[in-house]
Amino acid sequence: MSVVPANIESQRPEIGSPEHRRLLGQFFLDTHVEYAPEQMQWPALTEGELARLRGLPFWQEAVSTENVTSNTVAAAAALETDPLVRRAIALQGFEEMRHARLLVALTSHYRIPVRSPPRFTPRSLESDFLFAGFGECFDSFFAFGLFALARQSGFFPPPLVRVFEPVMQEEARHILFFVNWVKYRRAQLAAWRRPAFRLRCAWIIVRQVASRVKTARSMGRPQAADSGAGENFTLTAHHKLGTEVTLHRLLGLCLTENERRMAEYDARLARPRLVPGIARILLRVLPASI
Ligand SMILES: [Fe+2]
Ligand SMILES: [Fe+2]
């Protein structure tokens, strides 16, 4: 899958340079994996496995998130004048649409009731792309750990793990592409416009963090049926995965999985640092019993 093994000590190109742009676009195109959700061989599940799958609280939120992300990313390709980077963003849009198609195929195969949301239309190509991208940086990081937990506990039977493994790895590619694109995009701006861009990114990150803090604080409170309990589901789902796990252990697992997944890609690309950095701080300050 990887074009350059991650263990090769190689110099990172200057951010925003033609080499960085080529690396950014080419890595993404070269590591694309072909599959069609409609041809997926869904494994037969036992009644117990089916009930557990149907009981997960986040299917509706997952469908809504993929609807927003896929339409936002597909539209964001128009931001780029460079053909290589534009192709890479368009391909990411295709992959996000494929996640939405995979969810439709899964929920209809296992008869999990979800409503199809109306097609999302982004209002601002750049702001919506930034918002979706930073959101993925948080969601994917937690999803890596949760997925490992579901695999280890046997909550997801191995055939289902094999179906979702490429999706998880695709999300790792997406956030790696996104963090490099943000740096590349900023470097393309005139120097006087960069502080405003940084501020906009910081504001979006604050909103993403605030939304997750709100979810974390509401955990444990009784939820009304239509209270949006599925929101930020990567933060709350560990309670449902059939295993006793502390937040401490989950964060450790997220960090290990994040590193393992990122190690598949070219070591010259900048790595996501913000969310793993927050997780490391939390690991240090939180007692192990939480
Ligand atoms: Fe996705
Ligand atoms: Fe994604």
PDB file of C-alpha atoms and ligand atoms in Angstrom:
ATOM      1  CA  MET A   1       0.000   0.000   0.000  1.00  0.00           C
ATOM      2  CA  SER A   2       2.678   2.480   1.039  1.00  0.00           C
ATOM      3  CA  VAL A   3       4.797   4.136  -1.611  1.00  0.00           C
ATOM      4  CA  VAL A   4       7.729   4.806   0.699  1.00  0.00           C
ATOM      5  CA  PRO A   5       8.157   2.731   3.853  1.00  0.00           C
ATOM      6  CA  ALA A   6       7.699   4.838   6.967  1.00  0.00           C
ATOM      7  CA  ASN A   7      10.960   3.600   8.479  1.00  0.00           C
ATOM      8  CA  ILE A   8      13.053   5.232   5.784  1.00  0.00           C
ATOM      9  CA  GLU A   9      14.687   8.284   7.290  1.00  0.00           C
ATOM     10  CA  SER A  10      13.925  10.872   4.710  1.00  0.00           C
ATOM     11  CA  GLN A  11      13.839  14.613   4.733  1.00  0.00           C
ATOM     12  CA  ARG A  12      10.471  16.291   4.824  1.00  0.00           C
ATOM     13  CA  PRO A  13       9.957  18.704   1.945  1.00  0.00           C
ATOM     14  CA  GLU A  14       9.327  22.340   2.734  1.00  0.00           C
ATOM     15  CA  ILE A  15       5.615  22.839   3.434  1.00  0.00           C
ATOM     16  CA  GLY A  16       3.923  24.408   0.424  1.00  0.00           C
ATOM     17  CA  SER A  17       6.800  23.603  -1.944  1.00  0.00           C
ATOM     18  CA  PRO A  18       6.119  21.877  -5.296  1.00  0.00           C
ATOM     19  CA  GLU A  19       7.577  18.700  -3.783  1.00  0.00           C
ATOM     20  CA  HIS A  20       5.191  18.851  -0.836  1.00  0.00           C
ATOM     21  CA  ARG A  21       2.274  19.376  -3.240  1.00  0.00           C
ATOM     22  CA  ARG A  22       3.342  16.395  -5.368  1.00  0.00           C
ATOM     23  CA  LEU A  23       3.840  14.196  -2.313  1.00  0.00           C
ATOM     24  CA  LEU A  24       0.467  15.223  -0.872  1.00  0.00           C
ATOM     25  CA  GLY A  25      -1.486  14.480  -4.042  1.00  0.00           C
ATOM     26  CA  GLN A  26       0.444  11.414  -5.147  1.00  0.00           C
ATOM     27  CA  PHE A  27       0.402   9.623  -1.792  1.00  0.00           C
ATOM     28  CA  PHE A  28      -3.367   9.932  -1.717  1.00  0.00           C
ATOM     29  CA  LEU A  29      -3.936   8.697  -5.268  1.00  0.00           C
ATOM     30  CA  ASP A  30      -1.420   5.835  -4.925  1.00  0.00           C
ATOM     31  CA  THR A  31      -2.922   4.429  -1.726  1.00  0.00           C
ATOM     32  CA  HIS A  32      -6.543   4.339  -2.898  1.00  0.00           C
ATOM     33  CA  VAL A  33      -8.097   0.875  -2.525  1.00  0.00           C
ATOM     34  CA  GLU A  34     -10.785  -0.391  -4.912  1.00  0.00           C
ATOM     35  CA  TYR A  35     -13.958  -1.941  -3.499  1.00  0.00           C
ATOM     36  CA  ALA A  36     -17.676  -1.634  -4.147  1.00  0.00           C
ATOM     37  CA  PRO A  37     -20.037  -1.624  -1.127  1.00  0.00           C
ATOM     38  CA  GLU A  38     -22.840  -3.024  -3.267  1.00  0.00           C
ATOM     39  CA  GLN A  39     -20.777  -6.167  -3.954  1.00  0.00           C
ATOM     40  CA  MET A  40     -19.824  -6.705  -0.333  1.00  0.00           C
ATOM     41  CA  GLN A  41     -20.292 -10.251   0.956  1.00  0.00           C
ATOM     42  CA  TRP A  42     -21.976  -9.535   4.297  1.00  0.00           C
ATOM     43  CA  PRO A  43     -21.197 -12.242   6.858  1.00  0.00           C
ATOM     44  CA  ALA A  44     -24.038 -14.218   8.406  1.00  0.00           C
ATOM     45  CA  LEU A  45     -24.473 -13.176  12.055  1.00  0.00           C
ATOM     46  CA  THR A  46     -26.014 -15.051  14.940  1.00  0.00           C
ATOM     47  CA  GLU A  47     -29.171 -13.632  16.572  1.00  0.00           C
ATOM     48  CA  GLY A  48     -27.066 -12.378  19.480  1.00  0.00           C
ATOM     49  CA  GLU A  49     -24.541 -10.661  17.187  1.00  0.00           C
ATOM     50  CA  LEU A  50     -27.381  -9.089  15.206  1.00  0.00           C
ATOM     51  CA  ALA A  51     -29.080  -7.788  18.341  1.00  0.00           C
ATOM     52  CA  ARG A  52     -25.806  -6.253  19.546  1.00  0.00           C
ATOM     53  CA  LEU A  53     -25.201  -4.614  16.164  1.00  0.00           C
ATOM     54  CA  ARG A  54     -28.737  -3.224  16.006  1.00  0.00           C
ATOM     55  CA  GLY A  55     -28.440  -1.992  19.583  1.00  0.00           C
ATOM     56  CA  LEU A  56     -25.539   0.350  18.824  1.00  0.00           C
ATOM     57  CA  PRO A  57     -26.879   3.893  19.237  1.00  0.00           C
ATOM     58  CA  PHE A  58     -24.961   5.622  16.470  1.00  0.00           C
ATOM     59  CA  TRP A  59     -26.220   4.394  13.096  1.00  0.00           C
ATOM     60  CA  GLN A  60     -28.362   7.460  12.417  1.00  0.00           C
ATOM     61  CA  GLU A  61     -25.576   9.825  13.421  1.00  0.00           C
ATOM     62  CA  ALA A  62     -23.074   7.896  11.283  1.00  0.00           C
ATOM     63  CA  VAL A  63     -25.353   8.178   8.222  1.00  0.00           C
ATOM     64  CA  SER A  64     -25.845  11.927   8.835  1.00  0.00           C
ATOM     65  CA  THR A  65     -22.112  12.532   9.344  1.00  0.00           C
ATOM     66  CA  GLU A  66     -21.154  10.704   6.148  1.00  0.00           C
ATOM     67  CA  ASN A  67     -23.821  12.678   4.235  1.00  0.00           C
ATOM     68  CA  VAL A  68     -22.350  15.991   5.411  1.00  0.00           C
ATOM     69  CA  THR A  69     -18.715  14.933   5.003  1.00  0.00           C
ATOM     70  CA  SER A  70     -19.097  13.319   1.566  1.00  0.00           C
ATOM     71  CA  ASN A  71     -20.934  16.276   0.021  1.00  0.00           C
ATOM     72  CA  THR A  72     -18.601  18.802   1.678  1.00  0.00           C
ATOM     73  CA  VAL A  73     -15.421  17.059   0.528  1.00  0.00           C
ATOM     74  CA  ALA A  74     -16.682  16.391  -3.007  1.00  0.00           C
ATOM     75  CA  ALA A  75     -17.544  20.099  -3.400  1.00  0.00           C
ATOM     76  CA  ALA A  76     -14.191  21.201  -1.924  1.00  0.00           C
ATOM     77  CA  ALA A  77     -12.285  19.830  -4.935  1.00  0.00           C
ATOM     78  CA  ALA A  78     -13.325  23.102  -6.654  1.00  0.00           C
ATOM     79  CA  LEU A  79     -11.086  25.013  -4.183  1.00  0.00           C
ATOM     80  CA  GLU A  80      -7.982  23.731  -5.920  1.00  0.00           C
ATOM     81  CA  THR A  81      -6.489  24.973  -9.145  1.00  0.00           C
ATOM     82  CA  ASP A  82      -3.684  22.427  -9.026  1.00  0.00           C
ATOM     83  CA  PRO A  83      -4.911  19.351 -10.973  1.00  0.00           C
ATOM     84  CA  LEU A  84      -3.123  16.773  -8.791  1.00  0.00           C
ATOM     85  CA  VAL A  85      -4.437  18.107  -5.460  1.00  0.00           C
ATOM     86  CA  ARG A  86      -7.880  18.632  -7.000  1.00  0.00           C
ATOM     87  CA  ARG A  87      -7.948  14.981  -8.104  1.00  0.00           C
ATOM     88  CA  ALA A  88      -6.926  13.893  -4.610  1.00  0.00           C
ATOM     89  CA  ILE A  89      -9.739  15.886  -2.937  1.00  0.00           C
ATOM     90  CA  ALA A  90     -12.255  14.612  -5.507  1.00  0.00           C
ATOM     91  CA  LEU A  91     -11.079  11.071  -4.744  1.00  0.00           C
ATOM     92  CA  GLN A  92     -11.552  11.682  -1.030  1.00  0.00           C
ATOM     93  CA  GLY A  93     -15.084  12.896  -1.832  1.00  0.00           C
ATOM     94  CA  PHE A  94     -15.669   9.641  -3.735  1.00  0.00           C
ATOM     95  CA  GLU A  95     -14.368   7.598  -0.774  1.00  0.00           C
ATOM     96  CA  GLU A  96     -16.631   9.463   1.680  1.00  0.00           C
ATOM     97  CA  MET A  97     -19.607   8.815  -0.629  1.00  0.00           C
ATOM     98  CA  ARG A  98     -18.540   5.174  -0.609  1.00  0.00           C
ATOM     99  CA  HIS A  99     -18.660   5.174   3.208  1.00  0.00           C
ATOM    100  CA  ALA A 100     -22.231   6.491   2.955  1.00  0.00           C
ATOM    101  CA  ARG A 101     -23.039   3.732   0.413  1.00  0.00           C
ATOM    102  CA  LEU A 102     -21.435   1.130   2.685  1.00  0.00           C
ATOM    103  CA  LEU A 103     -23.627   2.270   5.583  1.00  0.00           C
ATOM    104  CA  VAL A 104     -26.730   2.067   3.393  1.00  0.00           C
ATOM    105  CA  ALA A 105     -25.729  -1.456   2.293  1.00  0.00           C
ATOM    106  CA  LEU A 106     -24.987  -2.562   5.875  1.00  0.00           C
ATOM    107  CA  THR A 107     -28.105  -1.100   7.480  1.00  0.00           C
ATOM    108  CA  SER A 108     -30.375  -2.505   4.798  1.00  0.00           C
ATOM    109  CA  HIS A 109     -28.707  -5.946   4.856  1.00  0.00           C
ATOM    110  CA  TYR A 110     -28.981  -6.292   8.648  1.00  0.00           C
ATOM    111  CA  ARG A 111     -32.286  -4.382   8.793  1.00  0.00           C
ATOM    112  CA  ILE A 112     -31.103  -1.571  11.029  1.00  0.00           C
ATOM    113  CA  PRO A 113     -33.651   1.244  10.785  1.00  0.00           C
ATOM    114  CA  VAL A 114     -32.154   4.590   9.652  1.00  0.00           C
ATOM    115  CA  ARG A 115     -33.646   7.583   7.854  1.00  0.00           C
ATOM    116  CA  SER A 116     -31.908   8.936   4.720  1.00  0.00           C
ATOM    117  CA  PRO A 117     -31.092  12.589   5.401  1.00  0.00           C
ATOM    118  CA  PRO A 118     -31.672  15.180   2.666  1.00  0.00           C
ATOM    119  CA  ARG A 119     -28.546  15.772   0.593  1.00  0.00           C
ATOM    120  CA  PHE A 120     -26.269  18.260   2.382  1.00  0.00           C
ATOM    121  CA  THR A 121     -25.189  21.330   0.427  1.00  0.00           C
ATOM    122  CA  PRO A 122     -22.122  23.154   1.795  1.00  0.00           C
ATOM    123  CA  ARG A 123     -22.464  26.926   2.266  1.00  0.00           C
ATOM    124  CA  SER A 124     -18.776  27.800   2.190  1.00  0.00           C
ATOM    125  CA  LEU A 125     -16.416  25.433   0.381  1.00  0.00           C
ATOM    126  CA  GLU A 126     -13.355  26.215   2.477  1.00  0.00           C
ATOM    127  CA  SER A 127     -14.909  26.704   5.916  1.00  0.00           C
ATOM    128  CA  ASP A 128     -17.081  23.608   5.594  1.00  0.00           C
ATOM    129  CA  PHE A 129     -14.113  21.543   4.375  1.00  0.00           C
ATOM    130  CA  LEU A 130     -12.031  22.756   7.319  1.00  0.00           C
ATOM    131  CA  PHE A 131     -14.842  22.021   9.754  1.00  0.00           C
ATOM    132  CA  ALA A 132     -15.386  18.512   8.354  1.00  0.00           C
ATOM    133  CA  GLY A 133     -11.633  17.835   8.257  1.00  0.00           C
ATOM    134  CA  PHE A 134     -10.933  18.882  11.844  1.00  0.00           C
ATOM    135  CA  GLY A 135     -14.023  16.927  12.912  1.00  0.00           C
ATOM    136  CA  GLU A 136     -12.566  13.825  11.242  1.00  0.00           C
ATOM    137  CA  CYS A 137      -9.260  14.370  13.043  1.00  0.00           C
ATOM    138  CA  PHE A 138     -11.122  13.898  16.344  1.00  0.00           C
ATOM    139  CA  ASP A 139     -13.624  11.239  15.244  1.00  0.00           C
ATOM    140  CA  SER A 140     -11.146   9.022  13.412  1.00  0.00           C
ATOM    141  CA  PHE A 141      -8.651   9.095  16.281  1.00  0.00           C
ATOM    142  CA  PHE A 142     -11.299   7.791  18.703  1.00  0.00           C
ATOM    143  CA  ALA A 143     -12.714   5.419  16.096  1.00  0.00           C
ATOM    144  CA  PHE A 144      -9.294   3.731  15.761  1.00  0.00           C
ATOM    145  CA  GLY A 145      -9.284   2.858  19.457  1.00  0.00           C
ATOM    146  CA  LEU A 146     -12.944   1.848  19.541  1.00  0.00           C
ATOM    147  CA  PHE A 147     -12.512  -0.386  16.536  1.00  0.00           C
ATOM    148  CA  ALA A 148      -9.528  -2.097  18.171  1.00  0.00           C
ATOM    149  CA  LEU A 149     -11.616  -2.544  21.318  1.00  0.00           C
ATOM    150  CA  ALA A 150     -14.525  -4.051  19.369  1.00  0.00           C
ATOM    151  CA  ARG A 151     -12.050  -6.392  17.649  1.00  0.00           C
ATOM    152  CA  GLN A 152     -10.315  -7.441  20.880  1.00  0.00           C
ATOM    153  CA  SER A 153     -13.536  -7.987  22.822  1.00  0.00           C
ATOM    154  CA  GLY A 154     -15.105  -9.997  19.999  1.00  0.00           C
ATOM    155  CA  PHE A 155     -17.999  -7.509  19.912  1.00  0.00           C
ATOM    156  CA  PHE A 156     -17.516  -7.378  16.146  1.00  0.00           C
ATOM    157  CA  PRO A 157     -17.066 -10.907  14.801  1.00  0.00           C
ATOM    158  CA  PRO A 158     -13.880 -11.278  12.678  1.00  0.00           C
ATOM    159  CA  PRO A 159     -15.692 -11.280   9.279  1.00  0.00           C
ATOM    160  CA  LEU A 160     -17.286  -7.925  10.134  1.00  0.00           C
ATOM    161  CA  VAL A 161     -13.924  -6.586  11.310  1.00  0.00           C
ATOM    162  CA  ARG A 162     -12.523  -7.488   7.866  1.00  0.00           C
ATOM    163  CA  VAL A 163     -15.312  -5.503   6.165  1.00  0.00           C
ATOM    164  CA  PHE A 164     -14.610  -2.363   8.182  1.00  0.00           C
ATOM    165  CA  GLU A 165     -10.833  -2.536   8.301  1.00  0.00           C
ATOM    166  CA  PRO A 166     -10.384  -0.773   4.895  1.00  0.00           C
ATOM    167  CA  VAL A 167     -12.786   1.969   6.033  1.00  0.00           C
ATOM    168  CA  MET A 168     -10.741   2.629   9.183  1.00  0.00           C
ATOM    169  CA  GLN A 169      -7.525   2.749   7.173  1.00  0.00           C
ATOM    170  CA  GLU A 170      -9.169   5.088   4.690  1.00  0.00           C
ATOM    171  CA  GLU A 171     -10.017   7.472   7.522  1.00  0.00           C
ATOM    172  CA  ALA A 172      -6.352   7.445   8.588  1.00  0.00           C
ATOM    173  CA  ARG A 173      -5.426   8.453   5.015  1.00  0.00           C
ATOM    174  CA  HIS A 174      -8.052  11.201   5.072  1.00  0.00           C
ATOM    175  CA  ILE A 175      -6.766  12.892   8.193  1.00  0.00           C
ATOM    176  CA  LEU A 176      -3.148  12.547   7.036  1.00  0.00           C
ATOM    177  CA  PHE A 177      -4.116  14.191   3.746  1.00  0.00           C
ATOM    178  CA  PHE A 178      -6.127  16.875   5.531  1.00  0.00           C
ATOM    179  CA  VAL A 179      -3.421  18.006   7.950  1.00  0.00           C
ATOM    180  CA  ASN A 180      -0.958  18.279   5.078  1.00  0.00           C
ATOM    181  CA  TRP A 181      -3.500  20.100   2.915  1.00  0.00           C
ATOM    182  CA  VAL A 182      -4.160  22.673   5.664  1.00  0.00           C
ATOM    183  CA  LYS A 183      -0.436  23.398   5.912  1.00  0.00           C
ATOM    184  CA  TYR A 184      -0.102  23.478   2.122  1.00  0.00           C
ATOM    185  CA  ARG A 185      -3.122  25.775   1.757  1.00  0.00           C
ATOM    186  CA  ARG A 186      -1.792  28.176   4.395  1.00  0.00           C
ATOM    187  CA  ALA A 187       1.606  28.305   2.720  1.00  0.00           C
ATOM    188  CA  GLN A 188      -0.056  29.244  -0.585  1.00  0.00           C
ATOM    189  CA  LEU A 189      -1.616  32.352   0.972  1.00  0.00           C
ATOM    190  CA  ALA A 190       0.081  35.747   0.996  1.00  0.00           C
ATOM    191  CA  ALA A 191       1.917  36.206   4.313  1.00  0.00           C
ATOM    192  CA  TRP A 192      -0.571  38.873   5.511  1.00  0.00           C
ATOM    193  CA  ARG A 193      -3.515  36.475   5.071  1.00  0.00           C
ATOM    194  CA  ARG A 194      -1.983  33.583   7.017  1.00  0.00           C
ATOM    195  CA  PRO A 195      -2.785  34.848  10.554  1.00  0.00           C
ATOM    196  CA  ALA A 196      -6.501  35.080   9.658  1.00  0.00           C
ATOM    197  CA  PHE A 197      -6.396  31.547   8.262  1.00  0.00           C
ATOM    198  CA  ARG A 198      -4.722  30.295  11.456  1.00  0.00           C
ATOM    199  CA  LEU A 199      -7.361  32.060  13.543  1.00  0.00           C
ATOM    200  CA  ARG A 200     -10.168  30.527  11.496  1.00  0.00           C
ATOM    201  CA  CYS A 201      -8.665  27.043  11.984  1.00  0.00           C
ATOM    202  CA  ALA A 202      -8.221  27.692  15.719  1.00  0.00           C
ATOM    203  CA  TRP A 203     -11.855  28.807  16.023  1.00  0.00           C
ATOM    204  CA  ILE A 204     -13.058  25.671  14.235  1.00  0.00           C
ATOM    205  CA  ILE A 205     -10.917  23.494  16.534  1.00  0.00           C
ATOM    206  CA  VAL A 206     -12.351  25.273  19.595  1.00  0.00           C
ATOM    207  CA  ARG A 207     -15.879  24.564  18.316  1.00  0.00           C
ATOM    208  CA  GLN A 208     -15.025  20.902  17.698  1.00  0.00           C
ATOM    209  CA  VAL A 209     -13.491  20.549  21.183  1.00  0.00           C
ATOM    210  CA  ALA A 210     -16.440  22.368  22.811  1.00  0.00           C
ATOM    211  CA  SER A 211     -18.908  20.048  21.125  1.00  0.00           C
ATOM    212  CA  ARG A 212     -17.030  16.996  22.448  1.00  0.00           C
ATOM    213  CA  VAL A 213     -16.703  18.436  25.948  1.00  0.00           C
ATOM    214  CA  LYS A 214     -20.468  19.006  25.927  1.00  0.00           C
ATOM    215  CA  THR A 215     -21.035  15.374  24.925  1.00  0.00           C
ATOM    216  CA  ALA A 216     -18.556  14.111  27.536  1.00  0.00           C
ATOM    217  CA  ARG A 217     -20.290  16.143  30.277  1.00  0.00           C
ATOM    218  CA  SER A 218     -23.705  14.808  29.312  1.00  0.00           C
ATOM    219  CA  MET A 219     -22.474  11.194  29.507  1.00  0.00           C
ATOM    220  CA  GLY A 220     -24.084   9.339  32.346  1.00  0.00           C
ATOM    221  CA  ARG A 221     -27.129  11.621  32.421  1.00  0.00           C
ATOM    222  CA  PRO A 222     -30.428  10.052  31.388  1.00  0.00           C
ATOM    223  CA  GLN A 223     -31.088  10.754  27.705  1.00  0.00           C
ATOM    224  CA  ALA A 224     -34.441  11.426  26.120  1.00  0.00           C
ATOM    225  CA  ALA A 225     -35.146   9.206  23.104  1.00  0.00           C
ATOM    226  CA  ASP A 226     -34.595  12.022  20.618  1.00  0.00           C
ATOM    227  CA  SER A 227     -31.903  13.948  22.467  1.00  0.00           C
ATOM    228  CA  GLY A 228     -29.156  13.517  19.905  1.00  0.00           C
ATOM    229  CA  ALA A 229     -27.385  10.961  22.086  1.00  0.00           C
ATOM    230  CA  GLY A 230     -25.596   9.665  19.011  1.00  0.00           C
ATOM    231  CA  GLU A 231     -23.776  12.961  18.511  1.00  0.00           C
ATOM    232  CA  ASN A 232     -19.969  12.601  18.811  1.00  0.00           C
ATOM    233  CA  PHE A 233     -20.627   8.915  19.047  1.00  0.00           C
ATOM    234  CA  THR A 234     -16.947   8.001  18.921  1.00  0.00           C
ATOM    235  CA  LEU A 235     -16.721   9.543  22.389  1.00  0.00           C
ATOM    236  CA  THR A 236     -19.525   7.576  23.967  1.00  0.00           C
ATOM    237  CA  ALA A 237     -19.568   4.257  22.127  1.00  0.00           C
ATOM    238  CA  HIS A 238     -17.030   2.482  24.352  1.00  0.00           C
ATOM    239  CA  HIS A 239     -19.791   1.875  26.913  1.00  0.00           C
ATOM    240  CA  LYS A 240     -21.578  -0.253  24.366  1.00  0.00           C
ATOM    241  CA  LEU A 241     -18.756  -2.443  23.152  1.00  0.00           C
ATOM    242  CA  GLY A 242     -19.252  -5.270  25.563  1.00  0.00           C
ATOM    243  CA  THR A 243     -16.112  -4.743  27.588  1.00  0.00           C
ATOM    244  CA  GLU A 244     -15.192  -2.812  30.701  1.00  0.00           C
ATOM    245  CA  VAL A 245     -12.758  -0.155  29.638  1.00  0.00           C
ATOM    246  CA  THR A 246     -11.497   2.951  31.334  1.00  0.00           C
ATOM    247  CA  LEU A 247     -11.060   6.185  29.411  1.00  0.00           C
ATOM    248  CA  HIS A 248      -7.381   5.865  30.288  1.00  0.00           C
ATOM    249  CA  ARG A 249      -7.055   2.524  28.518  1.00  0.00           C
ATOM    250  CA  LEU A 250      -9.120   3.722  25.570  1.00  0.00           C
ATOM    251  CA  LEU A 251      -6.893   6.775  25.077  1.00  0.00           C
ATOM    252  CA  GLY A 252      -3.798   4.561  25.178  1.00  0.00           C
ATOM    253  CA  LEU A 253      -5.345   2.272  22.585  1.00  0.00           C
ATOM    254  CA  CYS A 254      -6.272   5.243  20.370  1.00  0.00           C
ATOM    255  CA  LEU A 255      -2.664   6.476  20.470  1.00  0.00           C
ATOM    256  CA  THR A 256      -1.172   3.071  19.644  1.00  0.00           C
ATOM    257  CA  GLU A 257      -3.631   2.451  16.822  1.00  0.00           C
ATOM    258  CA  ASN A 258      -3.149   5.942  15.435  1.00  0.00           C
ATOM    259  CA  GLU A 259       0.605   5.386  15.227  1.00  0.00           C
ATOM    260  CA  ARG A 260       0.235   1.948  13.710  1.00  0.00           C
ATOM    261  CA  ARG A 261      -2.106   3.198  11.003  1.00  0.00           C
ATOM    262  CA  MET A 262      -0.083   6.315  10.191  1.00  0.00           C
ATOM    263  CA  ALA A 263       3.111   4.243   9.925  1.00  0.00           C
ATOM    264  CA  GLU A 264       1.801   2.807   6.637  1.00  0.00           C
ATOM    265  CA  TYR A 265       2.365   6.075   4.827  1.00  0.00           C
ATOM    266  CA  ASP A 266       5.239   8.111   3.523  1.00  0.00           C
ATOM    267  CA  ALA A 267       7.307   9.330   6.463  1.00  0.00           C
ATOM    268  CA  ARG A 268       7.927  12.660   4.724  1.00  0.00           C
ATOM    269  CA  LEU A 269       4.302  13.737   5.214  1.00  0.00           C
ATOM    270  CA  ALA A 270       3.512  15.800   8.327  1.00  0.00           C
ATOM    271  CA  ARG A 271       1.639  13.722  10.949  1.00  0.00           C
ATOM    272  CA  PRO A 272      -1.504  14.836  12.830  1.00  0.00           C
ATOM    273  CA  ARG A 273      -0.302  16.205  16.179  1.00  0.00           C
ATOM    274  CA  LEU A 274      -3.202  18.081  17.736  1.00  0.00           C
ATOM    275  CA  VAL A 275      -5.556  15.267  18.775  1.00  0.00           C
ATOM    276  CA  PRO A 276      -2.790  12.781  19.762  1.00  0.00           C
ATOM    277  CA  GLY A 277      -1.236  15.667  21.749  1.00  0.00           C
ATOM    278  CA  ILE A 278      -4.499  16.306  23.630  1.00  0.00           C
ATOM    279  CA  ALA A 279      -4.810  12.548  24.274  1.00  0.00           C
ATOM    280  CA  ARG A 280      -1.258  12.389  25.697  1.00  0.00           C
ATOM    281  CA  ILE A 281      -1.991  15.295  28.049  1.00  0.00           C
ATOM    282  CA  LEU A 282      -5.231  13.625  29.202  1.00  0.00           C
ATOM    283  CA  LEU A 283      -3.341  10.363  29.783  1.00  0.00           C
ATOM    284  CA  ARG A 284      -0.903  12.208  32.038  1.00  0.00           C
ATOM    285  CA  VAL A 285      -3.471  14.145  34.062  1.00  0.00           C
ATOM    286  CA  LEU A 286      -6.323  11.629  34.330  1.00  0.00           C
ATOM    287  CA  PRO A 287      -6.166   8.973  37.035  1.00  0.00           C
ATOM    288  CA  ALA A 288      -5.845   5.464  35.569  1.00  0.00           C
ATOM    289  CA  SER A 289      -9.153   4.447  37.194  1.00  0.00           C
ATOM    290  CA  ILE A 290     -11.240   6.829  35.046  1.00  0.00           C
TER     291      ILE A 290
HETATM  292 FE    FE B   1     -15.927   8.606   6.206  1.00  0.00          FE
HETATM  293 FE    FE B   2     -12.976  10.453   5.979  1.00  0.00          FE
END
